[in-house]
Every structure is written in C-alpha cells, then in structure tokens.
Amino acid sequence: MGIWVLLIGIGIISMIVQSRFKNKFKKYSEMPLTSGMSGVDIAKKMLNDNGIYDVNVISVEGQLTDHYNPSDRTVNLSPEVYHGRSVAAAAVAAHECGHAVQHARAYTWLQFRSAMVPMVNVASKIVSFTLMIGVMLAIFSNNLLLLQIGVAALAVTTVFSFVTLPVEFDASNRALAWLNTANVTHNSMEHDGAKDALKWAAMTYVVAALSALVTLLYYASMLLGRRD
C-alpha cells in the first residue's frame, strides 16, 4: 500500500512539474533577448568560446526535441530554439552546448552515462514485456525467472536515470556561467529567467528518476514477496 501511495504521489508531482516546465518555457519564450541573438547564434558562439569547432548545430523537427548527440557530434535544436531570440531559446541552446563542452572535456559522468547507453537500450526494449509476463508467471506458476530479468532491466534503466542527473545539472551550470560571462544575458531579469527555465527542466529529470526508483521498489518487493 505504501509503494502504491508513492507511485500515485510521484505521478501527480510529475504532471505538476511537466505543466510548470511548459508554462515557464512559454513565459520565457516570450521574453526577448536584449542582445537579439538567435539560438543557433548562441550555440555557435558558446562552442567557439570553448574551443570546439568540430560540432555542428542543426535544426530538428518537433517541440522540446533539443539534445546533444555525442555519436555524430551535433547540437540538435528545435525550430523554436534554433530561430528563437528569447531567454528560453538562449537557455536551451546554451544547455545543449554544455553537453558538448562536457564531451570535449571528458566529463566523468557523461562518459559513464554514454558507456551505459548500449545496455540501457537493450533493457528499455525488454523491460515492459518481461515485467508484465513475469508477474503473470510468478502468480500462476511461481516461475520467477522472467520477473527477475524484468527487475534487473528496470534496475539498469533506474540507475541510468540517476546518472543522468549530474550530467543535466552540470550542463545547466556551464550554460548559465557562460551566458553571464559572454554577456549574452544582458541583465539580471534575463539571467534569472534562463536560470528559472533550466531549473524546471532539471526538475523533470529529478521526478523521472524518483518515479523509476519507486517503480523498481514496487516490482522488487513483489519479487521478494514471491520468494518468501
């Protein structure tokens, strides 16, 4: 019962955080930058200021699809960020370039996260059906093997969620520091807006990690209960 309460609570918190983040992004998307720089301008400048010249900045379809791809060394920005000249566009563009800087500087947590990707890809593909079928087999035949595999796969994805946290927080810290020193955000209102936007973006990762942990505890307790 306690874990169910946690799952419901995390689900509610997740919806609140997602809504809050989208509202913040919308608010700061309507706050123009005094510098007038676009997201792509900001991204290229941050990369160059950090001595990175082999990373391309490209536009990708979708909303909030912004990400850094270490495999092909590209900073991928959604159209709203790529062409945007707002505080939100500046924050997101600088954040994604923060990941590129991490890559160039061999940031430990990013290296660890990247090393986990192949294993996480496999775990993500099998976790749903192994847990679903594993629970049924455990109930009707007391066969725990598939449930054990599912819990192990879920553990891998949960660890990945927590490893992601320092990577995201560090990228935001790098972004905010650079926005300030490069004089891209010209006043405290712009800088505080960028900081606020990135804070709520980071909160979505925190909630996702906690949700994964509670889900893992739920299935792990089920597995231990069947063993008893």
C-alpha positions in Angstrom: 0.0 0.0 0.0 2.8 2.4 0.9 4.5 2.0 -2.5 1.2 2.5 -4.3 0.8 5.8 -2.4 4.3 6.8 -3.5 3.5 5.8 -7.2 0.4 7.9 -7.2 2.1 10.8 -5.5 5.0 10.7 -7.9 2.6 10.6 -10.8 0.8 13.7 -9.6 4.0 15.5 -8.9 5.3 14.6 -12.4 2.2 16.1 -14.0 2.6 19.3 -12.0 6.3 19.6 -12.8 5.7 19.0 -16.5 3.0 21.6 -16.6 5.1 24.0 -14.7 8.1 23.5 -17.0 5.9 24.0 -20.2 4.5 27.2 -18.7 7.9 28.5 -17.8 9.2 27.7 -21.3 6.3 29.6 -22.8 6.8 32.5 -20.5 10.5 32.9 -21.3 9.9 32.2 -25.0 8.0 35.5 -25.0 10.9 37.4 -23.2 13.2 38.8 -25.9 16.9 38.9 -25.5 18.4 42.4 -25.4 21.3 41.0 -27.5 18.9 39.9 -30.2 20.9 36.7 -30.8 19.2 33.6 -32.0 19.5 30.1 -30.5 21.8 29.0 -33.3 24.0 32.1 -32.9 24.3 31.5 -29.2 25.1 27.8 -29.7 27.9 28.5 -32.2 29.4 31.3 -30.1 29.4 29.1 -27.0 31.1 26.2 -28.9 33.7 28.6 -30.3 34.3 30.3 -27.0 35.1 26.8 -25.6 37.5 26.0 -28.5 35.1 23.5 -30.0 35.0 23.7 -33.8 34.0 20.1 -34.8 30.4 20.2 -33.5 27.6 21.1 -35.9 24.5 23.0 -34.8 21.4 21.8 -36.7 17.6 22.2 -36.5 15.4 19.2 -35.8 11.6 18.9 -36.1 9.4 18.9 -33.0 8.9 20.9 -29.8 11.4 20.5 -26.9 13.3 18.0 -29.0 16.6 19.7 -28.2 19.5 17.4 -27.5 23.3 16.9 -28.0 24.3 13.7 -29.9 27.8 12.7 -28.9 28.0 10.0 -31.6 27.8 12.4 -34.5 28.8 15.5 -32.5 25.8 17.6 -33.3 23.8 20.1 -31.2 20.2 19.5 -32.3 17.8 22.4 -31.6 14.1 22.5 -32.2 12.9 25.2 -34.6 11.6 27.4 -31.7 15.1 27.4 -30.1 17.1 27.4 -33.3 15.5 30.5 -34.7 14.3 31.9 -31.4 15.7 35.2 -30.0 14.3 34.7 -26.5 15.6 34.0 -23.0 14.2 30.4 -23.3 16.0 29.8 -26.6 19.2 31.1 -25.1 18.9 28.9 -22.0 18.2 25.7 -24.0 20.8 26.4 -26.7 23.5 27.0 -24.1 22.4 24.0 -22.1 22.8 21.6 -25.1 26.2 23.2 -25.8 27.0 22.5 -22.2 26.8 18.8 -23.1 29.2 19.3 -26.0 31.6 21.0 -23.6 31.3 18.1 -21.2 32.1 15.7 -24.1 35.1 17.8 -25.1 36.4 18.0 -21.5 35.8 14.2 -20.9 33.3 14.9 -18.1 33.2 11.7 -16.0 29.5 11.5 -15.5 28.8 12.0 -19.2 31.4 9.3 -20.1 29.7 6.9 -17.6 26.3 7.7 -19.0 27.5 7.2 -22.6 29.0 3.8 -21.6 25.7 2.7 -20.2 23.7 3.6 -23.4 24.0 0.2 -25.2 23.0 -1.7 -22.1 20.1 0.7 -21.4 18.9 0.4 -25.0 18.5 -3.4 -24.5 17.0 -3.0 -21.1 14.4 -0.5 -22.3 13.3 -2.8 -25.1 12.7 -5.8 -22.8 11.6 -4.3 -19.5 7.9 -3.9 -20.2 7.1 -7.3 -21.5 9.4 -9.1 -19.1 7.7 -7.4 -16.1 4.2 -7.9 -17.5 4.6 -11.6 -18.4 6.9 -12.2 -15.4 4.3 -11.1 -13.0 1.7 -13.4 -14.5 4.1 -16.3 -14.5 5.0 -15.6 -10.9 1.4 -15.6 -9.8 0.1 -18.6 -11.8 3.1 -20.9 -11.8 5.5 -19.4 -9.3 8.2 -19.2 -12.0 10.3 -16.1 -11.1 12.9 -16.1 -13.8 11.2 -13.7 -16.2 10.3 -11.4 -13.3 13.9 -11.4 -12.1 15.0 -10.4 -15.6 12.5 -7.6 -15.7 13.5 -6.3 -12.3 17.2 -6.4 -13.4 16.3 -4.5 -16.6 14.3 -1.9 -14.6 17.3 -1.5 -12.3 19.5 -0.7 -15.2 17.2 2.0 -16.5 16.7 3.4 -13.0 20.5 3.7 -12.4 20.7 5.4 -15.8 18.0 7.9 -14.7 20.1 8.9 -11.7 23.4 9.0 -13.6 21.6 11.5 -15.9 21.0 13.9 -13.1 24.6 15.2 -12.5 25.0 15.4 -16.3 22.0 17.6 -16.7 22.7 19.8 -13.7 26.4 20.3 -14.8 25.3 21.2 -18.3 22.9 23.9 -16.9 25.6 25.3 -14.6 28.1 25.5 -17.6 25.4 27.2 -19.6 24.4 29.8 -17.0 28.1 30.6 -16.2 28.8 31.2 -19.9 25.6 33.2 -20.6 26.8 35.5 -17.8 30.5 35.8 -18.8 29.8 36.1 -22.5 27.3 38.9 -21.8 24.5 37.1 -23.8 22.0 37.8 -21.0 22.4 41.5 -20.5 20.6 42.0 -17.2 19.5 40.1 -14.1 16.0 39.6 -15.4 17.2 37.7 -18.4 19.8 35.7 -16.4 17.3 34.9 -13.7 14.8 33.8 -16.4 17.3 31.5 -18.0 18.1 30.0 -14.6 14.5 29.5 -13.8 13.8 27.8 -17.1 16.7 25.4 -16.7 15.7 24.7 -13.1 12.3 23.5 -14.1 13.8 21.5 -17.0 16.1 19.8 -14.5 13.1 19.1 -12.2 11.6 16.9 -14.9 14.7 14.7 -14.8 14.6 14.5 -11.0 10.9 13.4 -10.9 11.6 10.9 -13.7 14.4 9.4 -11.7 12.3 9.2 -8.5 9.4 7.6 -10.4 11.8 5.0 -11.8 13.1 4.2 -8.3 9.6 3.8 -6.8 8.6 1.6 -9.7 11.7 -0.5 -9.2 10.9 -0.8 -5.4 7.4 -1.9 -6.3 8.5 -4.8 -8.6 11.4 -5.7 -6.3 9.1 -6.0 -3.3 6.8 -8.2 -5.4 9.7 -10.4 -6.4 11.0 -10.8 -2.8 7.4 -11.5 -1.6 7.1 -14.3 -4.1 10.4 -15.8 -3.0 9.1 -15.9 0.6 
